[in-house]
Tab-separated table of C-alpha atoms in Angstrom:
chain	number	residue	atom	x	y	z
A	1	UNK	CA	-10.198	13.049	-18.993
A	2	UNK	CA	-9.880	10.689	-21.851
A	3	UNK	CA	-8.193	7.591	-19.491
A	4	UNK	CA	-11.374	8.335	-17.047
A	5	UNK	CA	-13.805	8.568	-19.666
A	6	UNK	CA	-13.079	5.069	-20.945
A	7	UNK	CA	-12.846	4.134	-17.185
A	8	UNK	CA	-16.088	4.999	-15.805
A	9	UNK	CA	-18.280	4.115	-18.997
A	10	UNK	CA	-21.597	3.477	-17.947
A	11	UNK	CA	-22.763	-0.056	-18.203
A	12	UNK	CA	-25.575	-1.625	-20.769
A	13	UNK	CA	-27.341	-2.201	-17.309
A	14	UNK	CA	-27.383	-0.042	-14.403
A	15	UNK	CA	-27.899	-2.132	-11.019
A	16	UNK	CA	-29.654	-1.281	-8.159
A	17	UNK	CA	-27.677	0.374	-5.611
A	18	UNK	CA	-26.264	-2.038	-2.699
A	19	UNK	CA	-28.432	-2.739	-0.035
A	20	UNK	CA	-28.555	-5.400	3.098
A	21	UNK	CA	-25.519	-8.047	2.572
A	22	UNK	CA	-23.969	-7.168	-0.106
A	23	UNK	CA	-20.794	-8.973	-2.091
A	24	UNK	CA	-18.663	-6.986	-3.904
A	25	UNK	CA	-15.708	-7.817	-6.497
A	26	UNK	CA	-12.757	-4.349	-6.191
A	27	UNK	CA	-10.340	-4.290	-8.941
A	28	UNK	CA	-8.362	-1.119	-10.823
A	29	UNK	CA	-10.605	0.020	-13.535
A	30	UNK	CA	-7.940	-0.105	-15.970
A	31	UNK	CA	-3.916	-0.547	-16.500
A	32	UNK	CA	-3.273	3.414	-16.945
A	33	UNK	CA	-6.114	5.251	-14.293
A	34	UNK	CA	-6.414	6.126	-10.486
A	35	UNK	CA	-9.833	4.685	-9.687
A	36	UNK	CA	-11.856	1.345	-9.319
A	37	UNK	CA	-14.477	-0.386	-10.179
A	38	UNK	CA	-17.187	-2.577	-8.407
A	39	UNK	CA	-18.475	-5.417	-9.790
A	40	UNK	CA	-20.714	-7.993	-8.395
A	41	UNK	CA	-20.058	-11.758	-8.198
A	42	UNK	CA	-20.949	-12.450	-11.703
A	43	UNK	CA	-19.013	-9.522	-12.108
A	44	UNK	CA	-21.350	-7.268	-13.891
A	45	UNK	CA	-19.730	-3.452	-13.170
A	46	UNK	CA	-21.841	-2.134	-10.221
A	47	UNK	CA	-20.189	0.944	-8.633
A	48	UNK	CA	-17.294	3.388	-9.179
A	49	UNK	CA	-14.917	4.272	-7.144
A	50	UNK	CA	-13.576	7.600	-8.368
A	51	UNK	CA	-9.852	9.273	-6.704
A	52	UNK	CA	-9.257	12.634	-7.011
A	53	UNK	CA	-5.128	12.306	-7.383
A	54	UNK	CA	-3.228	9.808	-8.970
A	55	UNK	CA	-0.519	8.568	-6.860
A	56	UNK	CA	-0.820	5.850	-3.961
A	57	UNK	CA	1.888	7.737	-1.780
A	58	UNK	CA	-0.043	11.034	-2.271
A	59	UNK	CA	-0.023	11.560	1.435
A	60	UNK	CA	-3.932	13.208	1.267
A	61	UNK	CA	-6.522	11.837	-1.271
A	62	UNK	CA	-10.405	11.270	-1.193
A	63	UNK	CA	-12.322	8.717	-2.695
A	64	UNK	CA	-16.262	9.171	-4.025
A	65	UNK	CA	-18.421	5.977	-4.658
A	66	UNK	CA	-20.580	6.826	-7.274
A	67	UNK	CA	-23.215	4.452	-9.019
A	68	UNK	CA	-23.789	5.305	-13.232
A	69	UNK	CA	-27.225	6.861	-12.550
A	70	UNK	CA	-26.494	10.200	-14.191
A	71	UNK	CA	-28.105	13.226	-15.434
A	72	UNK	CA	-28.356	13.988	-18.932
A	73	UNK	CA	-24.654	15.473	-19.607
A	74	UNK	CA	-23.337	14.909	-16.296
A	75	UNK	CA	-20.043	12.818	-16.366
A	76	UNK	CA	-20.426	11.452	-12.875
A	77	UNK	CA	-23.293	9.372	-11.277
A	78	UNK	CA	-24.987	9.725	-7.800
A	79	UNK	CA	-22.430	9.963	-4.450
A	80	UNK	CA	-23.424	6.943	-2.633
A	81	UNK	CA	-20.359	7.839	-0.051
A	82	UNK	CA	-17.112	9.370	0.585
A	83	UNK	CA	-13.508	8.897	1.781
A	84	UNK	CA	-10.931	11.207	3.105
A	85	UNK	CA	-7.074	9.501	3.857
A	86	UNK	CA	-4.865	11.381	5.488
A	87	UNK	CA	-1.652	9.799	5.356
A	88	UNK	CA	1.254	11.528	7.455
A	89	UNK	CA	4.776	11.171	6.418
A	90	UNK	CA	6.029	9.185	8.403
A	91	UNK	CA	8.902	9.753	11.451
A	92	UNK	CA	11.947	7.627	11.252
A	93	UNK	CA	15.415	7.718	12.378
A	94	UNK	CA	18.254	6.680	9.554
A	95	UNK	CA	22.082	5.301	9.960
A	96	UNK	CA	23.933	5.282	7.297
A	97	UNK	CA	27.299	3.891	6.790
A	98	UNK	CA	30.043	3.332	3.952
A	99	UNK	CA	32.558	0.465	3.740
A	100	UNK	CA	34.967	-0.274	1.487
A	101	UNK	CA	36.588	-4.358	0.696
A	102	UNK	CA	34.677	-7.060	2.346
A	103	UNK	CA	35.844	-8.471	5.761
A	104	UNK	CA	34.433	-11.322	7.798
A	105	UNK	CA	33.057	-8.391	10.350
A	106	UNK	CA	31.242	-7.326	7.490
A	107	UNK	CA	30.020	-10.232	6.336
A	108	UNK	CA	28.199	-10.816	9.538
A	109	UNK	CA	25.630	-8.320	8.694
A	110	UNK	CA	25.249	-8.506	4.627
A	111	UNK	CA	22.973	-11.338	3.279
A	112	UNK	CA	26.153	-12.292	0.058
A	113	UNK	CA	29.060	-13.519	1.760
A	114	UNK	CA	31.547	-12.983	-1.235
A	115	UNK	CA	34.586	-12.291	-0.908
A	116	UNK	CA	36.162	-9.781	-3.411
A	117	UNK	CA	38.155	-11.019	-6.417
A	118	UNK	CA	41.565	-9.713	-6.906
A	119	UNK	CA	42.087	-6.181	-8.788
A	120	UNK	CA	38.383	-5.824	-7.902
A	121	UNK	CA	37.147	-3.088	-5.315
A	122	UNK	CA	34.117	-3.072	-3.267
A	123	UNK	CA	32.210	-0.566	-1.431
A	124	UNK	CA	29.228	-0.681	0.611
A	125	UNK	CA	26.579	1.380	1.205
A	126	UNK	CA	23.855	1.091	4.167
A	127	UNK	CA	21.017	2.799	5.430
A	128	UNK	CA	19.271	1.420	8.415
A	129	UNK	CA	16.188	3.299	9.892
A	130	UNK	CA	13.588	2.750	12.315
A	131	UNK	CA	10.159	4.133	11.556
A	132	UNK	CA	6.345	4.775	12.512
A	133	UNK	CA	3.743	5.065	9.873
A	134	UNK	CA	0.294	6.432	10.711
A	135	UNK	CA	-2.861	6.823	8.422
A	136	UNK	CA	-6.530	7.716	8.944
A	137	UNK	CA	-9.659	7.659	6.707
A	138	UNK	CA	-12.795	9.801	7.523
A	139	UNK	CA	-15.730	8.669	5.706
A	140	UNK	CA	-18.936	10.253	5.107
A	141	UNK	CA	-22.342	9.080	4.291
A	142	UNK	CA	-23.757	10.078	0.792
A	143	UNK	CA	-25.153	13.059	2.584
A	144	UNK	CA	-22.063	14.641	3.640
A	145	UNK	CA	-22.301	13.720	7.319
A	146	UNK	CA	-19.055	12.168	8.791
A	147	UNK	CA	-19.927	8.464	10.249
A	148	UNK	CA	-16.701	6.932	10.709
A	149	UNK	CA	-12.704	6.537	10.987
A	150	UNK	CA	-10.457	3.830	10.292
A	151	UNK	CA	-6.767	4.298	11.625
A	152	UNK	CA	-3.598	1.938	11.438
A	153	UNK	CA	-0.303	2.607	12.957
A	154	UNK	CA	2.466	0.794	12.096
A	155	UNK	CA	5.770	0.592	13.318
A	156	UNK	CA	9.020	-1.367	12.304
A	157	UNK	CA	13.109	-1.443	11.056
A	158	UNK	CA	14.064	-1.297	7.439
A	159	UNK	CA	17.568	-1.339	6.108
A	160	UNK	CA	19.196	-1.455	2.092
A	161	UNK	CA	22.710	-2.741	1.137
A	162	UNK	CA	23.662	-1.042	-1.963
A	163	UNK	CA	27.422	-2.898	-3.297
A	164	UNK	CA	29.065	-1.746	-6.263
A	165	UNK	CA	32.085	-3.185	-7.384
A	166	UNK	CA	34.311	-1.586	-9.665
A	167	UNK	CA	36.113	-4.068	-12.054
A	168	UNK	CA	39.576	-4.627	-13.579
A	169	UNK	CA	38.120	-3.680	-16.825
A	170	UNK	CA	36.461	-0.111	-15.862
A	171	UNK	CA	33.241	-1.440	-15.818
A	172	UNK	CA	30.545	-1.230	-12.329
A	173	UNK	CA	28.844	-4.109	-10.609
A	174	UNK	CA	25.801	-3.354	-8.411
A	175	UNK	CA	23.631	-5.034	-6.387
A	176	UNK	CA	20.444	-3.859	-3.682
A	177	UNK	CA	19.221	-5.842	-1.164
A	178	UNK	CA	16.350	-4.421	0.953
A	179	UNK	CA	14.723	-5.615	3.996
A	180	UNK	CA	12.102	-5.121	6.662
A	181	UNK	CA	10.240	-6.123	9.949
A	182	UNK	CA	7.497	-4.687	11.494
A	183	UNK	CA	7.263	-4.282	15.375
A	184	UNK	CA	4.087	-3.674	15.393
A	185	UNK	CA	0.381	-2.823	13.861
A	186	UNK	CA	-2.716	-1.074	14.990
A	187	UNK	CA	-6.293	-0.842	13.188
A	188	UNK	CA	-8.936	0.848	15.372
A	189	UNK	CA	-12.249	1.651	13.594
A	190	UNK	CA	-15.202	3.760	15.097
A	191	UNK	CA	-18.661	4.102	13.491
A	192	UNK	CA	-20.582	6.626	15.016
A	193	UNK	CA	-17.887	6.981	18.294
A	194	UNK	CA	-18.845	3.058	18.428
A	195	UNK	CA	-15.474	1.176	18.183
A	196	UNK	CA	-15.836	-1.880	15.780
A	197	UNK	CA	-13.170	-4.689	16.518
A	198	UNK	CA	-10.760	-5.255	13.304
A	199	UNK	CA	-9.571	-8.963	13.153
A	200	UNK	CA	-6.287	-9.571	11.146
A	201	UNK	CA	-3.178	-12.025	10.733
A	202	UNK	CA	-0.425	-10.602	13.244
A	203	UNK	CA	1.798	-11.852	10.930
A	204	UNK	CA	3.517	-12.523	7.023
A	205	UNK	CA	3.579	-8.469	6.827
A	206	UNK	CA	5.047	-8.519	3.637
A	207	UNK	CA	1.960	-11.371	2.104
A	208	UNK	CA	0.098	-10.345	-0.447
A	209	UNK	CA	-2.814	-12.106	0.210
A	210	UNK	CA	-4.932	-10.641	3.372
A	211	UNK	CA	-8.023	-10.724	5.266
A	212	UNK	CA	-9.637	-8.380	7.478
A	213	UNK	CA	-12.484	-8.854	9.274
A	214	UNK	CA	-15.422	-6.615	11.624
A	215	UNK	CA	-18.832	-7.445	12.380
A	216	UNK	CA	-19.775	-5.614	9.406
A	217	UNK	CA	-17.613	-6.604	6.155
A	218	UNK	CA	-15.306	-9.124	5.625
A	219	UNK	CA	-12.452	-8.238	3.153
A	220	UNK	CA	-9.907	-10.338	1.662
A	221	UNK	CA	-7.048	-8.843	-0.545
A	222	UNK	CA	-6.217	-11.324	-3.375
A	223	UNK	CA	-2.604	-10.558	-4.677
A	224	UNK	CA	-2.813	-11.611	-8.711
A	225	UNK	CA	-0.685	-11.634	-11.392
A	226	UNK	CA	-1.183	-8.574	-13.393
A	227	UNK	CA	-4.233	-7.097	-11.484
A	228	UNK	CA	-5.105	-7.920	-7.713
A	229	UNK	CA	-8.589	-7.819	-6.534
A	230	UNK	CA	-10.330	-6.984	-3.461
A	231	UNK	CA	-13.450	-9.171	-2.298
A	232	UNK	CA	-15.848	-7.563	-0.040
A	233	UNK	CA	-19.084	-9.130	1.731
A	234	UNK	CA	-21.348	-7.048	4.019
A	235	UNK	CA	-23.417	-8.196	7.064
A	236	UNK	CA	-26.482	-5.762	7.763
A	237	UNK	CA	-24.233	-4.037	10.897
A	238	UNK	CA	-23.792	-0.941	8.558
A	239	UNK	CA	-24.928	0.222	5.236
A	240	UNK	CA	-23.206	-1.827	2.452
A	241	UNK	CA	-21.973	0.996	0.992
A	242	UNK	CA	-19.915	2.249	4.182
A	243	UNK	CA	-18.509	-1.200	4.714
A	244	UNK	CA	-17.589	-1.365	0.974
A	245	UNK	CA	-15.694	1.905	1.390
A	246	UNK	CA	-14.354	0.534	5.099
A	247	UNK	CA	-12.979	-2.625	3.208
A	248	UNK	CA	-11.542	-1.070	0.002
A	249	UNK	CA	-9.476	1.679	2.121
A	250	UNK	CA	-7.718	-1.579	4.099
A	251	UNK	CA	-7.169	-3.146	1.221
A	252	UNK	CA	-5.589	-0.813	-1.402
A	253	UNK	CA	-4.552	2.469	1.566
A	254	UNK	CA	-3.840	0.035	5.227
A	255	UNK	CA	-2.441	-3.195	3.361
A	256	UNK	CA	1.063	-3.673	5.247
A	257	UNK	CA	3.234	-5.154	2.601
A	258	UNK	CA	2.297	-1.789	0.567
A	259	UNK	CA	3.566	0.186	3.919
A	260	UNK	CA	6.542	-2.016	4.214
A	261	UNK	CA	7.356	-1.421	0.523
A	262	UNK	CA	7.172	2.325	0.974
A	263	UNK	CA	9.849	2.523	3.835
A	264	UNK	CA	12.230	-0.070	1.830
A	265	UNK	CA	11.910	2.534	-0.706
A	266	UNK	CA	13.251	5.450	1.567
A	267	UNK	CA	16.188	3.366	2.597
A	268	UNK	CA	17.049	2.038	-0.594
A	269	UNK	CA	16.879	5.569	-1.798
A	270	UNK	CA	19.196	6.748	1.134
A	271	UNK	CA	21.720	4.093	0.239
A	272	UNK	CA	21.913	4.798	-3.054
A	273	UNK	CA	22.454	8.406	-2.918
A	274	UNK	CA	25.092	7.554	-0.679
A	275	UNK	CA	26.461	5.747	-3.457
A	276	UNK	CA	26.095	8.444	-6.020
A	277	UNK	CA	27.451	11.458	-4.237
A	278	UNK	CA	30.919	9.119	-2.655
A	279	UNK	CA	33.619	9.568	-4.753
């Protein structure tokens, strides 16, 4: 409670709540907490965006966006709208495969084309896997009532080289090398059983910076040193408050180099417990 309560401190001004277009600044609301804040473009704090678990590959979380009117001891302001993400885990077929002393087969497939020094021995350990991620986000208005879903379904290969090298002198080398590419990637949002077209680059999966655009929001992920931010500008198609919520779950839940990373991570792990548990 102490991290949140620093988090969500109410501002020396409390704004108006969003209404017609709308631009709105997303950013974490600290370095060591789980939700957001909203700021406006002089970035006065706005909103809150409060999560009700603290990891991003939680497969289930929801998401309340709160403004800082509050009752007198209450510790969270007015629901101005909800999230619920669903995120599967996802299906994937892995190979995995062991090799020992570099060859010029191998070196075909591995990115370092080094041959092994003499008295040194290497062995190689890969984990290739194809994969399908799906997610959906069911949002409701600030009186409860569903309005809309957002889904993405992504497909793609992955595969992690772990080498370790055991020198003359007793000592271990290692090195990783992870990579991806994505097949394929599928937003479809609905407002209302209304489908509303999602515009996106088809391409540079693993780019930080990234823009999605409807007929009702525009938001564009900025990747930044230390803290990344999410910019989010309404059109009168919805309320500003559902688009802000539509936006912020692309950016931070739907962004595909944060997919990508997660199924590097599962081969990479494969590989290396390969290497742990071969003697």
């Amino acid at each position: 409670m102490g991290c949140c309560a620093s988090a969500d401190a109410l501002p020396d001004v409390i704004l108006p709540d969003p209404a017609g277009e709308s631009e709105f600044i997303v950013e974490a609301a600290g370095s060591f907490t789980k939700h957001f804040v909203v700021l406006n473009k002089q970035r006065e704090k706005w909103l809150f965006l409060r999560k009700d678990n603290g990891s991003f590959w939680d497969p289930s979380c929801s998401v309340q966006l709160e403004n800082y009117v509050r009752a007198e001891g209450a510790e969270q302001g007015e629901v101005l709208g909800s999230v619920f993400i669903e995120g599967n885990e996802p299906d994937f077929k892995m190979e995995r495969e062991i090799e020992k002393d570099d060859d010029d087969e191998q070196n075909k497939y591995f990115w370092w084309e080094e041959d092994s020094d003499d008295g040194e021995e290497e062995t190689e350990y890969k984990a290739k896997m194809k994969w399908t991620l799906n997610k959906k986000a069911v949002f409701k208005s600030k009186l409860g009532a569903v309005s809309a879903e957002l889904k993405v379904v992504m497909a793609g290969k992955s595969k992690a080289e772990v080498e370790i090298t055991d020198k003359e002198d007793g000592t271990q080398e290692k090195k990783t090398k992870t990579k991806s590419k994505v097949k394929k990637i599928f937003y479809t949002l609905t407002h209302n059983g209304e489908e509303i077209p999602i515009t996106y680059d088809n391409k540079d999966w693993e780019a930080g910076d990234r823009t999605w655009a409807t007929s009702a929001f525009k938001a564009f992920y900025d990747e930044k040193s230390g803290r990344d931010t999410l910019e989010v500008s309404t059109t009168t198609v919805l309320h500003p408050c559902e688009a802000l919520l539509m936006g912020y779950v692309l950016g931070f839940f739907m962004h595909p180099k944060f997919l990508v990373e997660k199924m590097e991570g599962f081969a990479e792990r494969a590989a290396n417990q390969m290497a742990f548990h071969h003697e």
